[in-house]
Coordinates of N, CA and C in Angstrom, one line a residue:
M28 N 0.7 -3.6 15.1 CA 2.1 -3.5 15.1 C 2.5 -2.0 15.2
H29 N 3.5 -1.7 15.9 CA 3.9 -0.3 16.1 C 5.3 -0.1 15.6
L30 N 5.6 0.9 14.8 CA 6.9 1.2 14.3 C 7.7 2.0 15.4
P31 N 8.8 1.5 15.8 CA 9.6 2.3 16.7 C 10.0 3.7 16.2
D32 N 10.0 4.7 17.1 CA 10.3 6.0 16.7 C 11.7 6.1 16.0
S33 N 12.6 5.3 16.4 CA 14.0 5.3 15.9 C 14.0 5.0 14.4
L34 N 13.0 4.3 13.8 CA 13.0 3.9 12.4 C 12.2 4.9 11.5
R35 N 11.4 5.7 12.1 CA 10.5 6.6 11.3 C 11.2 7.4 10.3
D36 N 12.3 8.1 10.6 CA 12.9 9.0 9.7 C 13.5 8.2 8.5
S37 N 14.1 7.1 8.8 CA 14.7 6.3 7.7 C 13.7 5.8 6.7
L38 N 12.5 5.6 7.2 CA 11.4 5.0 6.3 C 10.7 6.1 5.5
K39 N 11.1 7.4 5.7 CA 10.5 8.5 4.9 C 11.1 8.6 3.5
I40 N 12.2 7.9 3.3 CA 12.9 8.0 2.0 C 12.4 6.8 1.2
P41 N 11.9 7.0 -0.1 CA 11.5 5.9 -0.9 C 12.6 4.9 -1.2
M42 N 12.3 3.6 -1.0 CA 13.3 2.6 -1.2 C 13.1 1.8 -2.5
G43 N 12.2 2.2 -3.3 CA 11.9 1.5 -4.6 C 11.4 2.5 -5.5
L44 N 10.6 2.1 -6.5 CA 10.0 2.9 -7.5 C 8.9 3.8 -6.9
L45 N 9.0 5.0 -7.0 CA 8.0 6.0 -6.6 C 7.3 6.5 -7.8
I46 N 6.0 6.2 -7.9 CA 5.2 6.6 -9.0 C 4.4 7.9 -8.7
K47 N 4.5 8.9 -9.6 CA 3.7 10.1 -9.4 C 2.2 9.9 -9.5
D48 N 1.5 10.6 -8.7 CA 0.0 10.4 -8.6 C -0.6 10.6 -10.0
S49 N -0.1 11.5 -10.8 CA -0.6 11.8 -12.1 C -0.4 10.6 -13.1
E50 N 0.5 9.7 -12.7 CA 0.7 8.5 -13.5 C 0.1 7.2 -13.0
V51 N -0.7 7.4 -12.0 CA -1.3 6.2 -11.3 C -2.7 5.9 -12.0
T52 N -2.6 4.9 -12.9 CA -3.8 4.3 -13.5 C -3.6 2.8 -13.5
K53 N -4.6 2.1 -13.6 CA -4.5 0.6 -13.5 C -3.5 0.1 -14.6
E54 N -3.7 0.7 -15.8 CA -2.9 0.3 -16.9 C -1.4 0.6 -16.7
N55 N -1.1 1.8 -16.2 CA 0.3 2.1 -15.9 C 0.9 1.3 -14.8
I56 N 0.1 1.0 -13.7 CA 0.7 0.2 -12.6 C 1.0 -1.2 -13.1
L57 N 0.0 -1.8 -13.9 CA 0.3 -3.1 -14.4 C 1.4 -3.2 -15.4
R58 N 1.7 -2.1 -16.1 CA 2.8 -2.0 -17.0 C 4.1 -1.8 -16.3
I59 N 4.1 -1.0 -15.3 CA 5.3 -0.6 -14.5 C 5.7 -1.6 -13.5
V60 N 4.8 -2.2 -12.8 CA 5.1 -3.1 -11.7 C 5.0 -4.5 -12.2
P61 N 6.1 -5.2 -12.3 CA 6.1 -6.6 -12.8 C 5.3 -7.5 -11.8
K62 N 4.7 -8.6 -12.4 CA 4.1 -9.6 -11.5 C 5.1 -10.2 -10.5
G63 N 4.6 -10.4 -9.3 CA 5.5 -11.0 -8.3 C 6.3 -9.9 -7.5
T64 N 6.1 -8.7 -7.9 CA 6.8 -7.6 -7.2 C 6.3 -7.5 -5.7
F65 N 7.3 -7.2 -4.8 CA 7.0 -7.0 -3.4 C 6.4 -5.6 -3.3
L66 N 5.1 -5.5 -3.3 CA 4.4 -4.2 -3.3 C 4.2 -3.7 -1.9
I67 N 4.7 -2.5 -1.6 CA 4.5 -1.8 -0.3 C 3.7 -0.5 -0.6
T68 N 2.6 -0.3 0.1 CA 1.9 1.0 -0.1 C 1.9 1.7 1.2
I69 N 2.0 3.1 1.1 CA 1.9 3.9 2.2 C 0.7 4.9 2.1
G70 N -0.1 4.9 3.1 CA -1.3 5.8 3.1 C -2.6 5.1 2.6
D71 N -3.7 5.7 3.1 CA -5.0 5.2 2.9 C -5.3 5.1 1.4
A72 N -5.2 6.3 0.7 CA -5.6 6.4 -0.7 C -4.8 5.5 -1.6
T73 N -3.5 5.4 -1.4 CA -2.7 4.5 -2.2 C -3.0 3.1 -2.0
T74 N -3.2 2.7 -0.7 CA -3.5 1.3 -0.4 C -4.9 0.9 -1.0
E75 N -5.8 1.8 -0.8 CA -7.2 1.5 -1.4 C -7.2 1.4 -2.9
K76 N -6.4 2.3 -3.5 CA -6.3 2.3 -5.0 C -5.7 1.0 -5.5
M77 N -4.6 0.6 -4.9 CA -4.0 -0.7 -5.4 C -4.9 -1.9 -5.2
I78 N -5.6 -1.9 -4.1 CA -6.6 -3.0 -3.9 C -7.7 -3.0 -4.9
K79 N -8.2 -1.8 -5.3 CA -9.2 -1.7 -6.3 C -8.6 -2.1 -7.7
F80 N -7.3 -1.9 -7.9 CA -6.7 -2.4 -9.1 C -6.4 -3.9 -9.1
G81 N -6.7 -4.6 -8.0 CA -6.5 -6.0 -7.9 C -5.1 -6.4 -7.5
L82 N -4.3 -5.4 -7.0 CA -3.0 -5.6 -6.5 C -3.0 -5.6 -4.9
D83 N -2.7 -6.7 -4.3 CA -2.7 -6.7 -2.8 C -1.3 -6.4 -2.3
P84 N -1.1 -5.3 -1.6 CA 0.2 -5.0 -1.0 C 0.7 -6.1 0.0
V85 N 2.0 -6.4 -0.1 CA 2.5 -7.3 0.9 C 2.6 -6.6 2.3
I86 N 2.9 -5.3 2.2 CA 2.9 -4.5 3.4 C 2.1 -3.2 3.1
A87 N 1.3 -2.8 4.0 CA 0.5 -1.6 3.8 C 0.4 -0.8 5.0
D88 N 1.0 0.4 5.0 CA 0.9 1.3 6.1 C -0.3 2.2 5.9
S89 N -1.4 1.8 6.5 CA -2.7 2.5 6.2 C -3.5 2.4 7.5
R90 N -4.1 3.6 7.9 CA -4.8 3.6 9.1 C -6.3 3.6 8.9
F91 N -6.7 3.9 7.6 CA -8.1 4.0 7.2 C -8.9 4.9 8.2
Y92 N -8.4 6.0 8.5 CA -9.1 7.0 9.3 C -10.3 7.5 8.6
G93 N -11.4 7.5 9.3 CA -12.7 7.9 8.8 C -13.3 7.0 7.8
K94 N -12.8 5.8 7.7 CA -13.4 4.8 6.8 C -14.3 3.8 7.6
E95 N -15.5 3.6 7.1 CA -16.4 2.6 7.7 C -16.1 1.2 7.2
K96 N -15.6 1.1 6.0 CA -15.5 -0.2 5.4 C -14.2 -0.9 5.9
Q97 N -14.1 -2.2 5.8 CA -13.0 -3.0 6.1 C -12.2 -3.3 4.9
A98 N -10.9 -3.3 5.0 CA -10.0 -3.7 3.9 C -9.6 -5.1 4.1
R99 N -9.7 -6.0 3.1 CA -9.3 -7.3 3.3 C -8.1 -7.6 2.3
F100 N -7.0 -8.1 2.8 CA -5.8 -8.3 2.0 C -5.7 -9.7 1.6
A101 N -4.8 -10.0 0.7 CA -4.6 -11.3 0.1 C -4.5 -12.4 1.1
N102 N -3.8 -12.1 2.2 CA -3.6 -13.2 3.2 C -4.8 -13.3 4.2
G103 N -5.9 -12.6 3.9 CA -7.1 -12.8 4.6 C -7.3 -11.9 5.8
T104 N -6.3 -11.1 6.1 CA -6.4 -10.2 7.3 C -7.2 -9.0 7.0
H105 N -7.7 -8.4 8.0 CA -8.4 -7.1 7.8 C -7.5 -6.0 8.2
K106 N -8.0 -4.8 8.0 CA -7.1 -3.6 8.3 C -6.7 -3.5 9.8
D107 N -7.4 -4.2 10.7 CA -7.0 -4.2 12.1 C -6.1 -5.3 12.4
G108 N -5.7 -6.1 11.4 CA -4.8 -7.2 11.7 C -5.4 -8.5 12.1
S109 N -6.8 -8.6 12.2 CA -7.4 -9.8 12.5 C -7.7 -10.7 11.4

């Protein structure tokens, strides 16, 4: 899926809770983010960290550049959409 250039600038502004990197621990995320939250992650490191915490993003903007491993999301898709 490709994001149209006309939408890129508007999506640079956080639309929900933005958590500082220094506050990102599994315990804090589970405390701050209620169950059933529509979780969106931006970037490889953020997406990978949330998956390691057992939280599957509903939407993940992640290219996994330089990564040999595949990411599998809750709906069964891989990082390449298959």
